[in-house]
Amino acid sequence: MTLPLPDTDFLHALADAADNETLPRFRSGLNLHTGSKPKEGYRFDPVTDADREAERAIRALISERFPDHSIMGEEFGISGSGPLQWVLDPVDGTRPFLCGIPVWGTLIGLTVEGRSQLGMMSQPFTGERFWADGERAWRSGPQGTAQMQTRQGVSLEQAILHITSPEPIARFPEINFAALNDSVLMTRYGGECYAMAMLAAGQIDLCLEYALQPYDIVALVPIIEQAGGVITTLSGGRPEAGGHVLCAASAELHAQALALLNN
């Protein structure tokens, strides 16, 4: 049985609710009551009022409209059960949020029986949104609204690789990052979820992440796949559970990069 999915308007309503909590706190000088959560390999993994209040706002709308849906959020865990589950990261990229750099975003994803179907990434400071409606991927912002398509036909030697942080590289020597890094045109760091949105938009060709949680990736999976990209774990499996994840603009590029990383 095919379960009916919420429409795109509801995705935007959820993003509006989150934006109302995150944007007033960004570069505002407000006391964000910043704390830290334990995270392997990091001395500081921040959480702020923006994270907590945005998740509360999203949860309230989902519970009102779809009380039978389950919700998994970074800040408040899992509530409910059933085949449809919302997966939320209210501020993906809290570090750049604290630094005043607008590469963070609110991630809102929906899985059906564990597989990601809908996704929204909202960046309210730049006025941009990136979403997948179940069939296609879209972006909106100062340049208007358009369907997204990953960049096709790019050789590995001409590919742009992105990784959020170099810190995990040394902790996972079994992943041959050096081989991939030496093979691409250039490697950039620090883009968080915004880099994956740029892969879907045709600006970046490869994104590698070492230690994702479901709420870091579920919303981005359909955005990348419905734009024509490929996203898996480094073992080639589905990425919804997180872990080591590789995104690529094309199947050929994905296969080449995966072979190097696993060599």
PDB file of C-alpha atoms in Angstrom:
ATOM      1  CA  MET A   1       0.000   0.000   0.000  1.00  0.00           C
ATOM      2  CA  THR A   2       1.283   3.440  -0.931  1.00  0.00           C
ATOM      3  CA  LEU A   3       0.968   5.865   1.954  1.00  0.00           C
ATOM      4  CA  PRO A   4      -0.103   9.451   1.120  1.00  0.00           C
ATOM      5  CA  LEU A   5       2.633  12.023   1.668  1.00  0.00           C
ATOM      6  CA  PRO A   6       2.227  15.569   2.983  1.00  0.00           C
ATOM      7  CA  ASP A   7       2.342  18.223   0.308  1.00  0.00           C
ATOM      8  CA  THR A   8       5.096  20.726  -0.360  1.00  0.00           C
ATOM      9  CA  ASP A   9       3.119  23.510   1.299  1.00  0.00           C
ATOM     10  CA  PHE A  10       3.390  21.674   4.602  1.00  0.00           C
ATOM     11  CA  LEU A  11       7.174  21.351   4.212  1.00  0.00           C
ATOM     12  CA  HIS A  12       7.345  25.114   3.760  1.00  0.00           C
ATOM     13  CA  ALA A  13       5.064  25.691   6.754  1.00  0.00           C
ATOM     14  CA  LEU A  14       7.447  23.639   8.901  1.00  0.00           C
ATOM     15  CA  ALA A  15      10.399  25.621   7.562  1.00  0.00           C
ATOM     16  CA  ASP A  16       8.567  28.887   8.298  1.00  0.00           C
ATOM     17  CA  ALA A  17       8.028  27.794  11.903  1.00  0.00           C
ATOM     18  CA  ALA A  18      11.714  26.942  12.304  1.00  0.00           C
ATOM     19  CA  ASP A  19      12.865  30.162  10.606  1.00  0.00           C
ATOM     20  CA  ASN A  20      10.846  32.182  13.102  1.00  0.00           C
ATOM     21  CA  GLU A  21      12.986  30.704  15.882  1.00  0.00           C
ATOM     22  CA  THR A  22      16.422  30.529  14.238  1.00  0.00           C
ATOM     23  CA  LEU A  23      16.710  33.750  12.240  1.00  0.00           C
ATOM     24  CA  PRO A  24      16.046  36.208  15.118  1.00  0.00           C
ATOM     25  CA  ARG A  25      18.813  34.470  17.091  1.00  0.00           C
ATOM     26  CA  PHE A  26      21.417  34.502  14.293  1.00  0.00           C
ATOM     27  CA  ARG A  27      24.058  37.256  14.621  1.00  0.00           C
ATOM     28  CA  SER A  28      21.711  38.883  17.108  1.00  0.00           C
ATOM     29  CA  GLY A  29      23.762  39.117  20.272  1.00  0.00           C
ATOM     30  CA  LEU A  30      20.961  37.346  22.138  1.00  0.00           C
ATOM     31  CA  ASN A  31      21.966  35.019  24.935  1.00  0.00           C
ATOM     32  CA  LEU A  32      21.638  31.643  23.234  1.00  0.00           C
ATOM     33  CA  HIS A  33      22.289  29.671  26.440  1.00  0.00           C
ATOM     34  CA  THR A  34      24.900  27.674  24.591  1.00  0.00           C
ATOM     35  CA  GLY A  35      25.722  24.265  26.006  1.00  0.00           C
ATOM     36  CA  SER A  36      27.683  21.250  24.811  1.00  0.00           C
ATOM     37  CA  LYS A  37      26.737  17.618  24.216  1.00  0.00           C
ATOM     38  CA  PRO A  38      29.208  14.719  24.301  1.00  0.00           C
ATOM     39  CA  LYS A  39      30.413  13.726  20.845  1.00  0.00           C
ATOM     40  CA  GLU A  40      33.269  11.384  20.044  1.00  0.00           C
ATOM     41  CA  GLY A  41      36.303  13.193  18.643  1.00  0.00           C
ATOM     42  CA  TYR A  42      35.130  16.691  19.613  1.00  0.00           C
ATOM     43  CA  ARG A  43      35.800  18.786  22.716  1.00  0.00           C
ATOM     44  CA  PHE A  44      32.774  20.971  21.995  1.00  0.00           C
ATOM     45  CA  ASP A  45      29.500  20.022  20.313  1.00  0.00           C
ATOM     46  CA  PRO A  46      27.246  23.037  20.815  1.00  0.00           C
ATOM     47  CA  VAL A  47      23.509  23.241  21.348  1.00  0.00           C
ATOM     48  CA  THR A  48      21.597  26.512  21.726  1.00  0.00           C
ATOM     49  CA  ASP A  49      18.127  27.893  22.313  1.00  0.00           C
ATOM     50  CA  ALA A  50      17.802  28.183  18.537  1.00  0.00           C
ATOM     51  CA  ASP A  51      18.148  24.399  18.204  1.00  0.00           C
ATOM     52  CA  ARG A  52      15.681  23.632  20.976  1.00  0.00           C
ATOM     53  CA  GLU A  53      12.999  26.195  20.130  1.00  0.00           C
ATOM     54  CA  ALA A  54      13.056  25.465  16.402  1.00  0.00           C
ATOM     55  CA  GLU A  55      12.570  21.775  17.031  1.00  0.00           C
ATOM     56  CA  ARG A  56       9.710  22.482  19.433  1.00  0.00           C
ATOM     57  CA  ALA A  57       8.005  24.630  16.779  1.00  0.00           C
ATOM     58  CA  ILE A  58       8.344  21.966  14.068  1.00  0.00           C
ATOM     59  CA  ARG A  59       7.135  19.214  16.387  1.00  0.00           C
ATOM     60  CA  ALA A  60       4.066  21.225  17.382  1.00  0.00           C
ATOM     61  CA  LEU A  61       2.924  21.616  13.756  1.00  0.00           C
ATOM     62  CA  ILE A  62       3.527  17.970  12.893  1.00  0.00           C
ATOM     63  CA  SER A  63       1.678  16.776  16.006  1.00  0.00           C
ATOM     64  CA  GLU A  64      -1.260  19.035  15.191  1.00  0.00           C
ATOM     65  CA  ARG A  65      -1.537  18.044  11.530  1.00  0.00           C
ATOM     66  CA  PHE A  66      -0.308  14.429  11.622  1.00  0.00           C
ATOM     67  CA  PRO A  67      -0.694  13.118  15.171  1.00  0.00           C
ATOM     68  CA  ASP A  68      -0.162   9.523  13.996  1.00  0.00           C
ATOM     69  CA  HIS A  69       3.301  10.260  12.571  1.00  0.00           C
ATOM     70  CA  SER A  70       6.473   9.459  14.491  1.00  0.00           C
ATOM     71  CA  ILE A  71       9.098  12.165  15.038  1.00  0.00           C
ATOM     72  CA  MET A  72      12.850  11.810  15.534  1.00  0.00           C
ATOM     73  CA  GLY A  73      14.696  15.005  16.447  1.00  0.00           C
ATOM     74  CA  GLU A  74      18.262  15.773  17.446  1.00  0.00           C
ATOM     75  CA  GLU A  75      17.235  17.634  20.583  1.00  0.00           C
ATOM     76  CA  PHE A  76      14.248  15.669  21.906  1.00  0.00           C
ATOM     77  CA  GLY A  77      14.647  12.128  20.594  1.00  0.00           C
ATOM     78  CA  ILE A  78      11.897   9.904  19.240  1.00  0.00           C
ATOM     79  CA  SER A  79       8.170  10.186  19.865  1.00  0.00           C
ATOM     80  CA  GLY A  80       5.416   8.023  18.432  1.00  0.00           C
ATOM     81  CA  SER A  81       5.711   5.060  16.099  1.00  0.00           C
ATOM     82  CA  GLY A  82       4.507   3.931  12.713  1.00  0.00           C
ATOM     83  CA  PRO A  83       5.644   3.721   9.099  1.00  0.00           C
ATOM     84  CA  LEU A  84       5.925   7.503   8.601  1.00  0.00           C
ATOM     85  CA  GLN A  85       8.603   9.278  10.602  1.00  0.00           C
ATOM     86  CA  TRP A  86       9.792  12.880  10.483  1.00  0.00           C
ATOM     87  CA  VAL A  87      13.518  13.317  11.098  1.00  0.00           C
ATOM     88  CA  LEU A  88      14.585  16.782  12.274  1.00  0.00           C
ATOM     89  CA  ASP A  89      17.802  18.699  12.742  1.00  0.00           C
ATOM     90  CA  PRO A  90      16.648  22.183  13.765  1.00  0.00           C
ATOM     91  CA  VAL A  91      20.093  23.742  13.255  1.00  0.00           C
ATOM     92  CA  ASP A  92      22.446  21.578  11.248  1.00  0.00           C
ATOM     93  CA  GLY A  93      25.736  23.406  11.629  1.00  0.00           C
ATOM     94  CA  THR A  94      25.467  24.952  15.090  1.00  0.00           C
ATOM     95  CA  ARG A  95      29.190  25.781  14.997  1.00  0.00           C
ATOM     96  CA  PRO A  96      28.891  28.071  11.944  1.00  0.00           C
ATOM     97  CA  PHE A  97      25.631  29.381  13.423  1.00  0.00           C
ATOM     98  CA  LEU A  98      27.611  30.543  16.458  1.00  0.00           C
ATOM     99  CA  CYS A  99      30.332  31.968  14.194  1.00  0.00           C
ATOM    100  CA  GLY A 100      27.822  33.991  12.169  1.00  0.00           C
ATOM    101  CA  ILE A 101      28.533  32.058   8.959  1.00  0.00           C
ATOM    102  CA  PRO A 102      25.357  31.217   6.992  1.00  0.00           C
ATOM    103  CA  VAL A 103      26.136  27.648   5.940  1.00  0.00           C
ATOM    104  CA  TRP A 104      23.865  26.145   8.606  1.00  0.00           C
ATOM    105  CA  GLY A 105      20.318  25.093   7.862  1.00  0.00           C
ATOM    106  CA  THR A 106      17.190  23.511   9.266  1.00  0.00           C
ATOM    107  CA  LEU A 107      16.774  19.941   8.016  1.00  0.00           C
ATOM    108  CA  ILE A 108      13.303  18.394   7.822  1.00  0.00           C
ATOM    109  CA  GLY A 109      12.963  14.911   6.350  1.00  0.00           C
ATOM    110  CA  LEU A 110      10.209  12.322   6.101  1.00  0.00           C
ATOM    111  CA  THR A 111      10.824   8.587   5.883  1.00  0.00           C
ATOM    112  CA  VAL A 112       8.316   5.943   4.844  1.00  0.00           C
ATOM    113  CA  GLU A 113       9.171   2.567   6.353  1.00  0.00           C
ATOM    114  CA  GLY A 114      12.730   3.790   6.887  1.00  0.00           C
ATOM    115  CA  ARG A 115      13.359   5.207   3.425  1.00  0.00           C
ATOM    116  CA  SER A 116      13.601   8.945   2.935  1.00  0.00           C
ATOM    117  CA  GLN A 117      10.961  10.381   0.603  1.00  0.00           C
ATOM    118  CA  LEU A 118      10.624  14.131   1.294  1.00  0.00           C
ATOM    119  CA  GLY A 119      13.230  16.654   2.395  1.00  0.00           C
ATOM    120  CA  MET A 120      13.619  20.348   3.152  1.00  0.00           C
ATOM    121  CA  MET A 121      16.720  22.397   3.924  1.00  0.00           C
ATOM    122  CA  SER A 122      15.995  26.004   4.917  1.00  0.00           C
ATOM    123  CA  GLN A 123      18.631  28.745   5.173  1.00  0.00           C
ATOM    124  CA  PRO A 124      16.626  31.804   6.258  1.00  0.00           C
ATOM    125  CA  PHE A 125      19.481  34.315   6.419  1.00  0.00           C
ATOM    126  CA  THR A 126      20.238  33.933   2.697  1.00  0.00           C
ATOM    127  CA  GLY A 127      16.531  33.441   1.976  1.00  0.00           C
ATOM    128  CA  GLU A 128      17.100  30.045   0.354  1.00  0.00           C
ATOM    129  CA  ARG A 129      15.316  26.738   0.499  1.00  0.00           C
ATOM    130  CA  PHE A 130      16.140  23.409  -1.081  1.00  0.00           C
ATOM    131  CA  TRP A 131      13.544  20.638  -1.111  1.00  0.00           C
ATOM    132  CA  ALA A 132      12.421  17.377  -2.656  1.00  0.00           C
ATOM    133  CA  ASP A 133       8.732  16.744  -3.305  1.00  0.00           C
ATOM    134  CA  GLY A 134       8.885  12.990  -3.903  1.00  0.00           C
ATOM    135  CA  GLU A 135       9.726  13.265  -7.599  1.00  0.00           C
ATOM    136  CA  ARG A 136      11.953  16.289  -8.196  1.00  0.00           C
ATOM    137  CA  ALA A 137      14.303  18.575  -6.287  1.00  0.00           C
ATOM    138  CA  TRP A 138      13.866  22.344  -6.155  1.00  0.00           C
ATOM    139  CA  ARG A 139      15.544  25.481  -4.891  1.00  0.00           C
ATOM    140  CA  SER A 140      14.216  28.957  -4.194  1.00  0.00           C
ATOM    141  CA  GLY A 141      15.911  32.166  -3.196  1.00  0.00           C
ATOM    142  CA  PRO A 142      16.971  35.589  -4.446  1.00  0.00           C
ATOM    143  CA  GLN A 143      17.452  34.181  -7.957  1.00  0.00           C
ATOM    144  CA  GLY A 144      13.956  32.707  -8.114  1.00  0.00           C
ATOM    145  CA  THR A 145      12.656  29.150  -8.035  1.00  0.00           C
ATOM    146  CA  ALA A 146      14.037  26.376 -10.228  1.00  0.00           C
ATOM    147  CA  GLN A 147      14.331  22.635 -10.457  1.00  0.00           C
ATOM    148  CA  MET A 148      17.747  21.316  -9.432  1.00  0.00           C
ATOM    149  CA  GLN A 149      19.973  18.943 -11.367  1.00  0.00           C
ATOM    150  CA  THR A 150      23.335  17.588 -10.306  1.00  0.00           C
ATOM    151  CA  ARG A 151      26.304  18.190 -12.579  1.00  0.00           C
ATOM    152  CA  GLN A 152      26.692  15.263 -14.966  1.00  0.00           C
ATOM    153  CA  GLY A 153      29.611  14.064 -17.073  1.00  0.00           C
ATOM    154  CA  VAL A 154      32.363  15.448 -14.809  1.00  0.00           C
ATOM    155  CA  SER A 155      35.528  13.383 -14.605  1.00  0.00           C
ATOM    156  CA  LEU A 156      37.089  12.598 -11.252  1.00  0.00           C
ATOM    157  CA  GLU A 157      40.051  14.809 -12.158  1.00  0.00           C
ATOM    158  CA  GLN A 158      37.727  17.786 -12.621  1.00  0.00           C
ATOM    159  CA  ALA A 159      35.503  17.075  -9.617  1.00  0.00           C
ATOM    160  CA  ILE A 160      35.094  19.337  -6.575  1.00  0.00           C
ATOM    161  CA  LEU A 161      35.114  17.448  -3.283  1.00  0.00           C
ATOM    162  CA  HIS A 162      33.681  18.778  -0.050  1.00  0.00           C
ATOM    163  CA  ILE A 163      34.122  17.561   3.515  1.00  0.00           C
ATOM    164  CA  THR A 164      32.773  19.494   6.483  1.00  0.00           C
ATOM    165  CA  SER A 165      35.763  19.085   8.789  1.00  0.00           C
ATOM    166  CA  PRO A 166      39.258  17.575   8.498  1.00  0.00           C
ATOM    167  CA  GLU A 167      39.197  16.445  12.142  1.00  0.00           C
ATOM    168  CA  PRO A 168      37.784  12.920  11.579  1.00  0.00           C
ATOM    169  CA  ILE A 169      40.267  12.018   8.828  1.00  0.00           C
ATOM    170  CA  ALA A 170      42.978  10.891  11.238  1.00  0.00           C
ATOM    171  CA  ARG A 171      40.479   8.923  13.341  1.00  0.00           C
ATOM    172  CA  PHE A 172      39.488   6.731  10.397  1.00  0.00           C
ATOM    173  CA  PRO A 173      42.740   5.712   8.674  1.00  0.00           C
ATOM    174  CA  GLU A 174      40.955   2.783   7.016  1.00  0.00           C
ATOM    175  CA  ILE A 175      39.146   5.314   4.804  1.00  0.00           C
ATOM    176  CA  ASN A 176      41.586   6.275   2.064  1.00  0.00           C
ATOM    177  CA  PHE A 177      40.808   9.980   2.001  1.00  0.00           C
ATOM    178  CA  ALA A 178      44.299  10.808   0.681  1.00  0.00           C
ATOM    179  CA  ALA A 179      43.709   8.834  -2.509  1.00  0.00           C
ATOM    180  CA  LEU A 180      40.467  10.669  -3.245  1.00  0.00           C
ATOM    181  CA  ASN A 181      41.873  14.038  -2.238  1.00  0.00           C
ATOM    182  CA  ASP A 182      44.830  13.531  -4.594  1.00  0.00           C
ATOM    183  CA  SER A 183      42.529  12.592  -7.488  1.00  0.00           C
ATOM    184  CA  VAL A 184      40.073  15.504  -7.547  1.00  0.00           C
ATOM    185  CA  LEU A 185      40.436  19.051  -8.833  1.00  0.00           C
ATOM    186  CA  MET A 186      40.110  20.609  -5.386  1.00  0.00           C
ATOM    187  CA  THR A 187      38.840  19.901  -1.879  1.00  0.00           C
ATOM    188  CA  ARG A 188      36.993  22.412   0.279  1.00  0.00           C
ATOM    189  CA  TYR A 189      35.907  22.337   3.922  1.00  0.00           C
ATOM    190  CA  GLY A 190      33.291  23.853   6.230  1.00  0.00           C
ATOM    191  CA  GLY A 191      30.076  23.901   4.211  1.00  0.00           C
ATOM    192  CA  GLU A 192      27.944  21.684   6.456  1.00  0.00           C
ATOM    193  CA  CYS A 193      24.501  20.874   4.974  1.00  0.00           C
ATOM    194  CA  TYR A 194      24.831  23.808   2.571  1.00  0.00           C
ATOM    195  CA  ALA A 195      27.535  21.915   0.665  1.00  0.00           C
ATOM    196  CA  MET A 196      25.184  18.996   0.045  1.00  0.00           C
ATOM    197  CA  ALA A 197      22.533  21.415  -1.196  1.00  0.00           C
ATOM    198  CA  MET A 198      25.155  22.789  -3.571  1.00  0.00           C
ATOM    199  CA  LEU A 199      25.862  19.279  -4.827  1.00  0.00           C
ATOM    200  CA  ALA A 200      22.167  18.930  -5.662  1.00  0.00           C
ATOM    201  CA  ALA A 201      22.294  22.362  -7.328  1.00  0.00           C
ATOM    202  CA  GLY A 202      25.207  21.365  -9.579  1.00  0.00           C
ATOM    203  CA  GLN A 203      27.986  23.359  -7.897  1.00  0.00           C
ATOM    204  CA  ILE A 204      29.840  20.564  -6.039  1.00  0.00           C
ATOM    205  CA  ASP A 205      30.477  17.035  -7.291  1.00  0.00           C
ATOM    206  CA  LEU A 206      31.364  14.958  -4.211  1.00  0.00           C
ATOM    207  CA  CYS A 207      30.584  15.246  -0.491  1.00  0.00           C
ATOM    208  CA  LEU A 208      32.173  12.952   2.081  1.00  0.00           C
ATOM    209  CA  GLU A 209      31.045  12.806   5.709  1.00  0.00           C
ATOM    210  CA  TYR A 210      32.530  10.554   8.366  1.00  0.00           C
ATOM    211  CA  ALA A 211      30.105  10.374  11.271  1.00  0.00           C
ATOM    212  CA  LEU A 212      26.548  11.370  10.464  1.00  0.00           C
ATOM    213  CA  GLN A 213      23.450  10.722  12.542  1.00  0.00           C
ATOM    214  CA  PRO A 214      20.062  10.101  10.871  1.00  0.00           C
ATOM    215  CA  TYR A 215      18.948  13.677  11.575  1.00  0.00           C
ATOM    216  CA  ASP A 216      22.055  14.954   9.740  1.00  0.00           C
ATOM    217  CA  ILE A 217      21.241  13.227   6.468  1.00  0.00           C
ATOM    218  CA  VAL A 218      17.615  12.048   6.086  1.00  0.00           C
ATOM    219  CA  ALA A 219      16.338  15.383   4.758  1.00  0.00           C
ATOM    220  CA  LEU A 220      19.211  15.639   2.279  1.00  0.00           C
ATOM    221  CA  VAL A 221      18.873  12.134   0.808  1.00  0.00           C
ATOM    222  CA  PRO A 222      15.807  12.824  -1.383  1.00  0.00           C
ATOM    223  CA  ILE A 223      17.090  16.275  -2.318  1.00  0.00           C
ATOM    224  CA  ILE A 224      20.253  14.711  -3.738  1.00  0.00           C
ATOM    225  CA  GLU A 225      18.596  11.638  -5.266  1.00  0.00           C
ATOM    226  CA  GLN A 226      15.723  13.554  -6.864  1.00  0.00           C
ATOM    227  CA  ALA A 227      18.255  15.985  -8.358  1.00  0.00           C
ATOM    228  CA  GLY A 228      20.009  13.055 -10.066  1.00  0.00           C
ATOM    229  CA  GLY A 229      22.743  12.324  -7.544  1.00  0.00           C
ATOM    230  CA  VAL A 230      23.783   9.163  -5.698  1.00  0.00           C
ATOM    231  CA  ILE A 231      24.183   8.884  -1.926  1.00  0.00           C
ATOM    232  CA  THR A 232      25.209   5.780   0.041  1.00  0.00           C
ATOM    233  CA  THR A 233      27.276   4.656   2.975  1.00  0.00           C
ATOM    234  CA  LEU A 234      30.879   3.698   2.197  1.00  0.00           C
ATOM    235  CA  SER A 235      29.747   0.067   2.161  1.00  0.00           C
ATOM    236  CA  GLY A 236      27.287   0.948  -0.599  1.00  0.00           C
ATOM    237  CA  GLY A 237      24.129   0.723   1.507  1.00  0.00           C
ATOM    238  CA  ARG A 238      21.273   3.099   2.136  1.00  0.00           C
ATOM    239  CA  PRO A 239      22.376   6.223   4.038  1.00  0.00           C
ATOM    240  CA  GLU A 240      19.332   6.978   6.202  1.00  0.00           C
ATOM    241  CA  ALA A 241      20.987   5.625   9.377  1.00  0.00           C
ATOM    242  CA  GLY A 242      24.043   7.843   8.858  1.00  0.00           C
ATOM    243  CA  GLY A 243      27.610   6.769   9.533  1.00  0.00           C
ATOM    244  CA  HIS A 244      30.225   7.164   6.788  1.00  0.00           C
ATOM    245  CA  VAL A 245      28.392   8.714   3.826  1.00  0.00           C
ATOM    246  CA  LEU A 246      29.441   9.583   0.270  1.00  0.00           C
ATOM    247  CA  CYS A 247      27.341  11.778  -2.042  1.00  0.00           C
ATOM    248  CA  ALA A 248      28.117  12.131  -5.733  1.00  0.00           C
ATOM    249  CA  ALA A 249      26.663  14.038  -8.646  1.00  0.00           C
ATOM    250  CA  SER A 250      26.558  10.938 -10.854  1.00  0.00           C
ATOM    251  CA  ALA A 251      26.674   7.147 -10.574  1.00  0.00           C
ATOM    252  CA  GLU A 252      29.999   6.964 -12.393  1.00  0.00           C
ATOM    253  CA  LEU A 253      31.645   9.511 -10.116  1.00  0.00           C
ATOM    254  CA  HIS A 254      30.207   7.769  -7.065  1.00  0.00           C
ATOM    255  CA  ALA A 255      31.641   4.413  -8.122  1.00  0.00           C
ATOM    256  CA  GLN A 256      35.095   5.879  -8.773  1.00  0.00           C
ATOM    257  CA  ALA A 257      35.226   7.758  -5.474  1.00  0.00           C
ATOM    258  CA  LEU A 258      33.896   4.788  -3.495  1.00  0.00           C
ATOM    259  CA  ALA A 259      36.562   2.507  -4.952  1.00  0.00           C
ATOM    260  CA  LEU A 260      39.323   4.911  -3.938  1.00  0.00           C
ATOM    261  CA  LEU A 261      38.008   5.435  -0.413  1.00  0.00           C
ATOM    262  CA  ASN A 262      37.699   1.677   0.183  1.00  0.00           C
ATOM    263  CA  ASN A 263      41.058   0.776  -1.378  1.00  0.00           C
TER     264      ASN A 263
END
